[in-house]
Amino acid sequence: MSEPAFLWSSLAPAIPEISLVVAICAVLLIDVFMGDRRTGLTSTLTLVALAVCAALTVEYGHVMERVVLLNGMYVADELAYVLKLVGFSVVAVVLLYSRRYLVDHGILRGEYYVLALTALLGIFVLVSANSLLTVYLGVELLALSVYAMVAFDRDSGVAAESAMKYFVLGAIASGALLYGMSLLYGLAGTLDLGELTARLASPSSLGVVMGVVFVVVAVAFKLGAVPFHMWLPDVYEGAPTSVTLFIGTVPKIAYFALALRLLAEGLAGMAPEWTQMLAPLAVLTLVVGNVVALVQTNLKRMLAYSTISNVGFIVLGFVAGTPDGYAAALYYTLVYVLVALGSFGVILLASRKGFEADRLEDYKGLYRRDPLLAFAMMLLMFSTAGVPPLVGFWAKLRIFQALWETHHLYLVIIAAAMSVVGAFYYLRVIKLMYFDEPVAAIPPAVGGAGVRLVLGLNAAAVLVLGILPGPLLNLCARVLH
Amino acid sequence: MLIQILFHVFAAILVVSAIGVITTRNPVFSALALVMCFVTSAAIWLLIEAEFLAVVLVLVYVGAVMVLFLFVVMMLDIDLAELRQGFTRFAWLGWITALAVIIEIAGVVWAKGGLGVDVTRGATPLPADYSNTLELGKLLYGRYAYPLELAAMLLLVAIVAAIALTMRHRAGLKKQDVDAQVAVRAADRVRLVKMDPEKRP
C-alpha cells in the first residue's frame, strides 16, 4: 500500500529542473544580500548558473529513450533533452544581449534575472510534461514570470498597459485551457497524457470534441495564431526591448512543446479533429500576419506580425499530423528562435539611452553607421524571408514537404504565396539599411565587443546552418521518431 | 435521511446567499453573503466526509481571504451610484452566459451518463477510522509531490513579481534603520544633568 513516493536515484533525468530550482534560489538570495549596488554581479552569476546547470544536464541528464518519472507526471526523452539545452543557451544569449539595455533604462535589478530563470523553469516543466496538471502548472509558471517582466519598467506607461493586456488575455487563455482540460479529464477519467491517448479516439463524443476545441484555442492563443493574436503586437511593441527579445524567443520552444505534448501526443487519437481546426487557423495566421506587417512603421511591431506569420508555418507542421510534420515544425521553431534572437538582438544593440531604435526610419543608412549590425540584420532578414542558402529556406521547405506528402496542396500554395508577400517587408528593411540616407545624426552603437561578437556568431549560424542543414535536420527527425 | 434533509437545507441557504452576493447593493453585505456561501459549502463538504477541505475552506477563505476582502471594501471609497450605472445594459450578456453554462453543465452530465458513470449517486460511507486528512496528505506529498513543488515555485514567482513591481525606494521615505537601532547606546540617548533642587517660592 505505502510505496515510496520516488527513489532519489531515479531522478537523474530531472537534473535540469532540479539544478535550475537550486540556481533560482541561490541567485535570489545572493542578490538580496548583495544589495542594489552590486546588481552587475547578479547578471554574471545568472550566466554562470545557467552554464553550470547546462553542464550538469549534459553530464547526468542525457537519456536515450523515453523515461517516465514522478508517478507518470514527468517525461524525459531526447526531445526534452535537446529543447532544454536549447533553452539554457538561448536564455544565456538573451541575458547577454539585454544587459546594457537594462543598465541604460535603469531596470537592471536582480529580480529581472530571477524572473527570467523561473520562466525558463516553466518552459522545462512544459517540455517534460506528461500530465494535464503539469502542463497547466508549466504554462502558468512561464506566463506569470513573463507578465511581470513585461511590466518591469515601472515608469513606462506603455509597458504597464501592454502587461495588463497580456495578463487579462492570458488569464482568459488559461481559463480556456483549464476548461478544456476539465472536460477531457471528466470524460476520459485520467490526467496522464499517455492514458489519455489510449482512452480518447476519434470519432468521439461531443463533450470530448468540445474539450479539444478549448485546448486548441488555448494553444493557438499562446502561440499567437490568428484570431487569437491580438495581444502579440501590443505586447511586443510596449514591452522593454530586452523583454521583447525574451518573449519573442524562449517561450516559442515551450509553446511548440505544449502543442506537441498536448495535441500530438496526448490527443493523438483525436488528430482528425484538431488538424481540421488548425488548418483554417494556419491560413488566417499566414494571411493576417504577412499582410498587416506590410503597413507597420515600428520595427518591433513589424517583427511581431512577422512572428505571427512564422507561427502560421509552425501550425502548418502540426496540420500535416505526421512525425515528419512535427519534425518540420520543430526545425522551424528552432530556426525561428535563432533568427528572432538575432533580429531583436540587433534592435537592442542599436538602441541606447534615450533612443529606442524601434522605428523603421531609425534604420535608414545603418550600413554606414554600423556595418556589422547592418550585415547581421541583412542575413537575418533574408533568412526569415526564406532566401536560399540561409537556414530559413530549409525550414520553409521542410514544412512544404510535410504538407505535400499529406496531400495538403492548397495549404502549400497559400503558404508559398504569403511567403512572397512577406519577402517585401523583410527586403524593405534591407533597402532602408543599405540604400537610404540617414535621416538624423545618430551616434554609432556602443555595444561591448563581446556582445557584438556573439551577435556576429548568431548571424553566422544562420548562414552556416543554411549551407550545412543536415545535422540539425537529422536531429529534429531523430528526436521525433 | 437526516443527511438528505441537512443537505437540502444547506444547499438552499447556499443558493440564497449566493444570490445575495450579486443582488445586495452594499458591497459589505455582498462580502458577508459570500462568507455565508463558504460556510454552508463547508457544511456540505462535511456531509460527504471531506472534513479537511471543509476546515481549510473556513480557515483560508473565511478566515483570511474574506477578511482581507472586507478590509479592502471598507477602506476603499467606492462610489456605488457610479458603479451601478450601466449595470443592466449588459444584463442580457450575463443571461446568455448563464444559460450557456447551464447547458454545458447539463451536457457534461449527459455525456458522463453516456459513459456509464452514475453522477446522481452519493458518496459511499467510509469506515470510522478513515482519516480524510491523512489520505489527502499521502496523495499530496506522495503521488502529487511534483505538482505540489511546482505550485510552491509558482507562489515564489508571485511573491517575487509582486515585490519587484510594487516596492519602490522613494526619496524621503520614512523607515526603520535597524543597524542604527541596534547600535544605539543608552549613553547617547539620555543625558543625566546634575541640578540643584528648585526652592518653593
XYZ file of C-alpha atoms in Angstrom, chain A:
481
model
C 0.000 0.000 0.000
C 2.546 2.536 1.105
C 5.042 2.650 -1.716
C 7.830 5.236 -1.595
C 6.923 8.439 -3.438
C 10.011 8.211 -5.598
C 13.550 6.967 -5.426
C 16.139 9.712 -5.365
C 18.494 7.727 -7.552
C 15.899 7.588 -10.318
C 15.672 11.365 -10.537
C 18.791 11.853 -12.661
C 16.837 12.652 -15.858
C 15.161 15.526 -13.967
C 18.520 17.165 -13.259
C 17.795 20.241 -15.460
C 14.793 21.237 -13.322
C 16.427 20.339 -10.026
C 19.591 22.296 -10.748
C 17.577 25.217 -12.110
C 15.454 25.452 -8.944
C 18.635 25.437 -6.861
C 20.078 28.144 -9.129
C 16.912 30.279 -8.803
C 17.042 30.140 -5.003
C 20.783 30.863 -4.988
C 20.509 33.841 -7.360
C 17.534 35.224 -5.425
C 19.272 35.016 -2.049
C 22.682 36.195 -3.190
C 21.081 39.149 -4.962
C 19.161 40.137 -1.823
C 22.284 40.022 0.323
C 24.402 41.884 -2.215
C 22.004 44.815 -2.259
C 21.226 47.215 -5.068
C 24.764 48.375 -5.777
C 26.088 45.007 -6.895
C 23.413 44.027 -9.416
C 26.071 43.632 -12.088
C 27.197 40.622 -10.110
C 23.748 39.033 -10.345
C 23.818 39.106 -14.129
C 27.217 37.405 -14.194
C 26.100 34.945 -11.541
C 22.995 34.067 -13.571
C 25.086 33.318 -16.653
C 27.439 31.143 -14.589
C 24.448 29.355 -13.035
C 22.997 28.665 -16.482
C 26.320 27.268 -17.658
C 26.610 25.020 -14.584
C 23.027 23.760 -14.991
C 23.637 23.043 -18.674
C 26.851 21.186 -17.855
C 25.072 19.080 -15.217
C 22.331 18.337 -17.743
C 24.838 17.148 -20.329
C 26.672 15.083 -17.720
C 23.761 13.400 -15.933
C 20.562 14.234 -17.737
C 21.085 12.637 -21.126
C 18.515 9.931 -21.796
C 18.470 7.881 -24.960
C 14.930 6.635 -24.659
C 11.696 7.758 -23.074
C 11.674 7.635 -19.264
C 8.571 8.449 -17.240
C 9.191 9.638 -13.691
C 7.459 11.039 -10.612
C 4.329 8.907 -10.817
C 3.896 9.462 -14.505
C 3.860 13.256 -14.311
C 7.271 13.837 -15.810
C 8.675 12.522 -19.050
C 12.309 12.663 -20.105
C 13.172 11.872 -23.688
C 15.691 13.013 -26.227
C 13.359 15.755 -27.463
C 13.136 17.205 -23.944
C 16.909 16.934 -23.550
C 17.562 18.844 -26.781
C 14.925 21.506 -26.084
C 16.266 22.080 -22.568
C 19.809 22.572 -23.790
C 18.493 24.990 -26.414
C 16.549 26.758 -23.636
C 19.665 27.183 -21.473
C 21.714 28.617 -24.315
C 19.012 30.905 -25.699
C 18.278 32.404 -22.270
C 22.001 32.920 -21.703
C 22.363 34.777 -25.022
C 19.188 36.801 -24.364
C 20.508 37.934 -20.971
C 23.879 38.721 -22.522
C 22.286 40.943 -25.184
C 19.975 42.619 -22.661
C 22.451 43.723 -20.055
C 23.448 47.112 -21.461
C 19.840 47.917 -22.340
C 18.816 47.195 -18.760
C 21.570 49.441 -17.413
C 20.593 52.254 -19.806
C 16.955 52.082 -18.770
C 17.629 51.751 -15.066
C 15.898 48.396 -14.785
C 18.928 46.242 -14.067
C 17.605 44.674 -10.891
C 18.169 41.190 -9.558
C 14.512 40.224 -9.836
C 14.719 40.525 -13.614
C 17.166 37.637 -13.699
C 15.184 35.612 -11.181
C 12.032 36.014 -13.286
C 13.923 35.022 -16.438
C 15.087 31.855 -14.675
C 11.621 30.998 -13.352
C 10.226 31.489 -16.847
C 12.852 29.026 -18.061
C 11.761 26.610 -15.332
C 8.186 26.893 -16.586
C 9.428 26.092 -20.086
C 11.240 22.990 -18.836
C 8.156 21.827 -16.964
C 6.131 22.172 -20.160
C 8.761 20.434 -22.253
C 8.747 17.463 -19.869
C 5.048 17.452 -19.035
C 3.282 14.118 -19.098
C 0.100 15.067 -17.291
C -2.549 17.728 -17.809
C -1.710 19.008 -14.334
C 1.961 19.614 -15.075
C 1.119 21.112 -18.462
C -1.073 23.683 -16.738
C 1.448 24.432 -13.988
C 4.186 24.887 -16.582
C 2.038 27.265 -18.622
C 1.270 29.354 -15.544
C 4.837 29.386 -14.249
C 6.033 30.690 -17.599
C 3.172 33.147 -18.086
C 3.326 34.658 -14.607
C 7.064 35.305 -14.892
C 6.643 36.860 -18.315
C 3.753 39.162 -17.293
C 5.939 40.562 -14.542
C 8.878 41.006 -16.921
C 6.729 42.974 -19.390
C 5.690 45.362 -16.607
C 9.210 45.500 -15.208
C 9.929 49.085 -16.331
C 7.586 50.686 -13.814
C 8.000 54.211 -15.129
C 6.769 53.270 -18.598
C 3.029 53.629 -19.036
C 3.081 51.764 -22.345
C 4.768 48.773 -20.726
C 2.209 48.721 -17.923
C -0.619 48.877 -20.448
C 0.732 46.033 -22.541
C 1.421 43.955 -19.435
C -2.186 44.476 -18.361
C -3.485 43.415 -21.778
C -1.206 40.410 -21.775
C -2.261 39.463 -18.259
C -6.003 39.722 -18.883
C -5.940 37.934 -22.236
C -3.522 35.357 -20.851
C -5.894 34.688 -17.976
C -8.708 34.083 -20.465
C -6.496 31.651 -22.377
C -5.592 29.860 -19.136
C -9.283 29.631 -18.370
C -9.954 28.114 -21.788
C -7.104 25.652 -21.290
C -8.382 24.620 -17.861
C -11.944 24.314 -19.110
C -10.859 22.107 -21.997
C -8.719 20.015 -19.663
C -11.570 19.626 -17.192
C -13.833 18.332 -19.963
C -11.167 15.891 -21.146
C -10.465 14.770 -17.585
C -14.132 14.364 -16.837
C -14.730 12.247 -19.922
C -11.511 10.230 -20.005
C -11.068 9.940 -16.225
C -7.311 10.493 -16.348
C -4.814 13.341 -16.231
C -1.999 11.250 -17.647
C -1.264 12.149 -21.262
C -0.280 8.580 -22.162
C -3.534 7.211 -20.740
C -5.469 9.970 -22.458
C -4.149 8.809 -25.833
C -5.341 5.304 -25.097
C -8.811 6.334 -23.939
C -9.765 9.031 -26.409
C -10.042 8.148 -30.047
C -11.806 9.714 -32.986
C -14.754 9.663 -33.678
C -15.630 10.703 -30.178
C -18.498 12.234 -28.245
C -19.438 15.887 -28.462
C -18.011 16.555 -24.993
C -14.546 15.339 -25.961
C -14.583 17.406 -29.147
C -15.548 20.446 -27.094
C -12.659 19.820 -24.733
C -10.339 19.588 -27.718
C -11.721 22.892 -29.075
C -10.858 24.716 -25.855
C -7.403 23.157 -25.701
C -6.749 24.162 -29.325
C -7.906 27.726 -28.595
C -5.529 27.956 -25.641
C -2.606 26.578 -27.658
C -3.404 28.973 -30.529
C -3.527 31.871 -28.098
C -0.204 31.001 -26.536
C 1.424 30.603 -29.939
C -0.213 33.800 -31.214
C -2.202 32.289 -34.085
C -4.921 34.413 -35.700
C -7.665 35.121 -34.474
C -6.094 34.809 -31.028
C -3.139 37.053 -31.843
C -4.424 40.422 -30.603
C -2.096 40.591 -27.622
C 1.077 39.885 -29.546
C 1.812 43.144 -31.448
C 0.851 45.331 -28.476
C 2.977 43.348 -26.046
C 5.971 43.187 -28.385
C 5.803 46.921 -29.012
C 5.027 48.015 -25.468
C 7.449 45.817 -23.538
C 11.036 46.932 -22.977
C 13.050 45.652 -25.969
C 15.025 43.264 -23.780
C 11.764 41.647 -22.674
C 10.514 41.574 -26.263
C 13.680 39.674 -27.120
C 12.921 37.264 -24.280
C 9.263 36.623 -25.072
C 9.953 36.532 -28.793
C 12.384 33.644 -28.480
C 12.441 31.265 -25.496
C 8.693 30.751 -24.884
C 8.259 29.635 -28.503
C 10.162 26.471 -27.585
C 7.728 25.920 -24.734
C 4.639 26.527 -26.828
C 5.913 24.173 -29.502
C 6.316 21.593 -26.740
C 2.846 22.458 -25.425
C 1.294 21.779 -28.825
C 3.332 18.620 -29.260
C 2.708 17.105 -25.822
C -0.958 18.049 -25.658
C -2.161 17.626 -29.228
C 0.283 15.337 -30.981
C 0.888 13.010 -28.011
C -1.974 13.343 -25.522
C -4.736 13.796 -28.079
C -3.166 11.683 -30.828
C -6.423 9.781 -31.169
C -8.266 12.994 -31.894
C -5.867 14.089 -34.649
C -8.547 14.209 -37.392
C -10.479 16.734 -35.294
C -7.700 19.068 -34.272
C -5.912 19.082 -37.624
C -9.194 20.272 -39.128
C -9.365 23.043 -36.535
C -5.734 24.058 -37.015
C -5.844 24.276 -40.826
C -8.053 27.417 -41.031
C -6.129 28.932 -38.122
C -2.884 28.441 -40.029
C -4.287 30.013 -43.205
C -5.664 33.038 -41.318
C -2.404 33.397 -39.409
C -0.322 33.405 -42.581
C -2.565 35.921 -44.356
C -3.116 38.358 -41.481
C 0.469 38.174 -40.211
C 2.048 38.910 -43.566
C -0.452 41.444 -44.886
C -0.651 43.549 -41.723
C 3.148 43.538 -41.365
C 3.364 45.399 -44.695
C 1.990 48.641 -43.249
C 3.930 48.773 -39.985
C 6.308 51.654 -39.286
C 7.611 50.307 -36.000
C 10.216 47.566 -36.367
C 9.227 45.786 -33.137
C 5.602 45.751 -34.250
C 6.595 44.583 -37.737
C 8.613 41.742 -36.237
C 5.610 40.893 -34.051
C 3.480 40.401 -37.161
C 6.378 38.501 -38.703
C 6.258 36.265 -35.599
C 2.563 35.686 -36.243
C 3.240 34.660 -39.843
C 6.044 32.346 -38.697
C 3.679 30.795 -36.161
C 1.451 30.042 -39.135
C 4.215 27.838 -40.549
C 4.726 26.062 -37.225
C 0.989 25.372 -37.039
C 1.133 24.031 -40.613
C 3.644 21.431 -39.427
C 1.033 20.234 -36.937
C -1.683 20.277 -39.596
C 0.327 17.685 -41.516
C -0.133 15.465 -38.454
C 2.768 13.104 -39.223
C 6.119 12.633 -37.451
C 7.673 14.336 -40.496
C 5.335 17.275 -39.971
C 6.212 17.544 -36.260
C 9.914 17.292 -37.085
C 9.467 20.082 -39.643
C 7.628 22.182 -37.032
C 10.416 21.552 -34.516
C 13.050 22.527 -37.076
C 11.057 25.634 -37.969
C 10.705 26.581 -34.292
C 14.426 26.212 -33.603
C 15.314 28.203 -36.728
C 12.757 30.866 -35.849
C 14.193 31.182 -32.323
C 17.701 31.577 -33.736
C 16.625 34.255 -36.230
C 14.395 36.148 -33.752
C 17.254 36.099 -31.252
C 19.424 37.853 -33.823
C 16.858 40.352 -35.112
C 15.674 41.557 -31.698
C 19.343 41.481 -30.649
C 20.135 43.957 -33.429
C 17.403 46.307 -32.149
C 18.846 46.014 -28.640
C 22.372 46.723 -29.793
C 21.306 49.617 -31.995
C 19.409 51.279 -29.150
C 20.956 53.374 -26.448
C 19.895 55.662 -23.658
C 17.029 57.849 -24.865
C 16.944 56.204 -28.299
C 14.886 53.048 -28.654
C 15.805 52.307 -32.308
C 12.421 50.697 -32.816
C 11.115 52.752 -35.760
C 11.902 51.621 -39.263
C 13.306 55.031 -40.193
C 15.922 54.679 -37.446
C 17.493 52.031 -39.656
C 17.998 54.270 -42.675
C 21.639 54.174 -43.605
C 22.573 51.784 -40.789
C 25.189 50.284 -43.122
C 27.269 53.443 -42.958
C 26.976 53.834 -39.197
C 27.479 50.242 -38.190
C 28.374 47.745 -40.936
C 28.361 44.717 -38.610
C 24.827 45.294 -37.330
C 23.593 46.018 -40.861
C 25.202 42.870 -42.256
C 23.842 40.707 -39.429
C 20.368 42.174 -39.908
C 20.599 41.556 -43.661
C 21.402 37.872 -43.159
C 18.591 37.520 -40.605
C 16.018 39.262 -42.801
C 16.993 37.205 -45.863
C 16.691 34.083 -43.733
C 13.200 34.942 -42.447
C 12.145 35.751 -45.989
C 13.279 32.249 -46.941
C 16.079 33.087 -49.353
C 18.480 30.190 -50.031
C 21.100 29.274 -48.904
C 20.100 30.668 -45.495
C 18.554 28.453 -42.865
C 15.056 29.942 -43.141
C 14.774 28.478 -46.622
C 15.235 24.903 -45.390
C 12.747 25.465 -42.578
C 10.039 26.545 -45.025
C 10.983 23.762 -47.453
C 10.572 21.062 -44.793
C 7.107 22.353 -43.911
C 6.139 22.337 -47.608
C 7.458 18.784 -47.980
C 5.491 17.538 -44.972
C 2.319 19.167 -46.311
C 2.931 17.855 -49.812
C 3.309 14.296 -48.530
C -0.011 14.547 -46.676
C -1.781 15.966 -49.764
C -2.459 19.459 -48.436
C -1.802 21.085 -51.791
C -3.912 24.200 -51.173
C -2.034 24.939 -47.938
C 1.290 24.728 -49.763
C 0.055 27.224 -52.348
C -1.261 29.692 -49.749
C 1.881 29.435 -47.642
C 4.129 29.952 -50.661
C 2.101 32.949 -51.843
C 2.219 34.504 -48.380
C 5.986 33.963 -48.198
C 6.278 36.116 -51.314
C 4.156 38.835 -49.690
C 6.317 38.569 -46.585
C 9.534 38.929 -48.552
C 8.502 42.512 -49.368
C 8.741 43.852 -45.849
C 11.856 41.909 -44.970
C 13.592 43.258 -48.062
C 12.374 46.773 -47.249
C 14.416 46.695 -44.033
C 17.497 45.755 -46.069
C 16.781 48.543 -48.551
C 16.486 51.069 -45.705
C 19.779 49.947 -44.180
C 21.844 49.839 -47.358
C 20.385 52.280 -49.883
C 18.765 55.093 -47.890
C 20.349 58.175 -46.421
C 20.219 58.507 -42.631
C 17.506 60.985 -41.579
C 19.190 62.326 -38.464
C 22.631 62.178 -36.969
C 22.537 59.195 -34.618
C 25.713 58.275 -32.768
C 27.048 54.768 -33.501
C 26.071 51.959 -31.162
C 28.330 51.461 -28.190
C 27.842 47.752 -27.516
C 30.705 45.862 -25.900
C 32.985 43.872 -28.193
C 31.931 40.574 -26.588
C 28.223 41.135 -27.204
C 28.889 42.167 -30.797
C 30.928 39.013 -31.281
C 28.022 36.886 -30.024
C 25.647 38.710 -32.365
C 28.067 38.108 -35.225
C 28.197 34.404 -34.373
C 24.407 34.351 -34.154
C 24.116 35.748 -37.677
C 26.897 33.470 -38.912
C 24.998 30.474 -37.512
C 22.069 31.403 -39.770
C 24.396 31.183 -42.756
C 26.334 28.082 -41.658
C 23.208 26.108 -40.748
C 21.795 27.131 -44.102
C 24.794 25.809 -46.029
C 25.030 22.651 -43.899
C 21.411 21.936 -42.907
C 21.958 18.179 -42.498
C 22.911 17.758 -38.806
C 20.080 19.865 -37.358
C 17.507 18.371 -39.740
C 18.580 14.857 -38.814
C 18.484 15.724 -35.124
C 14.921 17.022 -35.415
C 13.842 13.955 -37.347
C 15.537 11.611 -34.851
C 14.052 13.057 -31.653
C 10.522 12.835 -33.057
C 10.535 9.290 -34.359
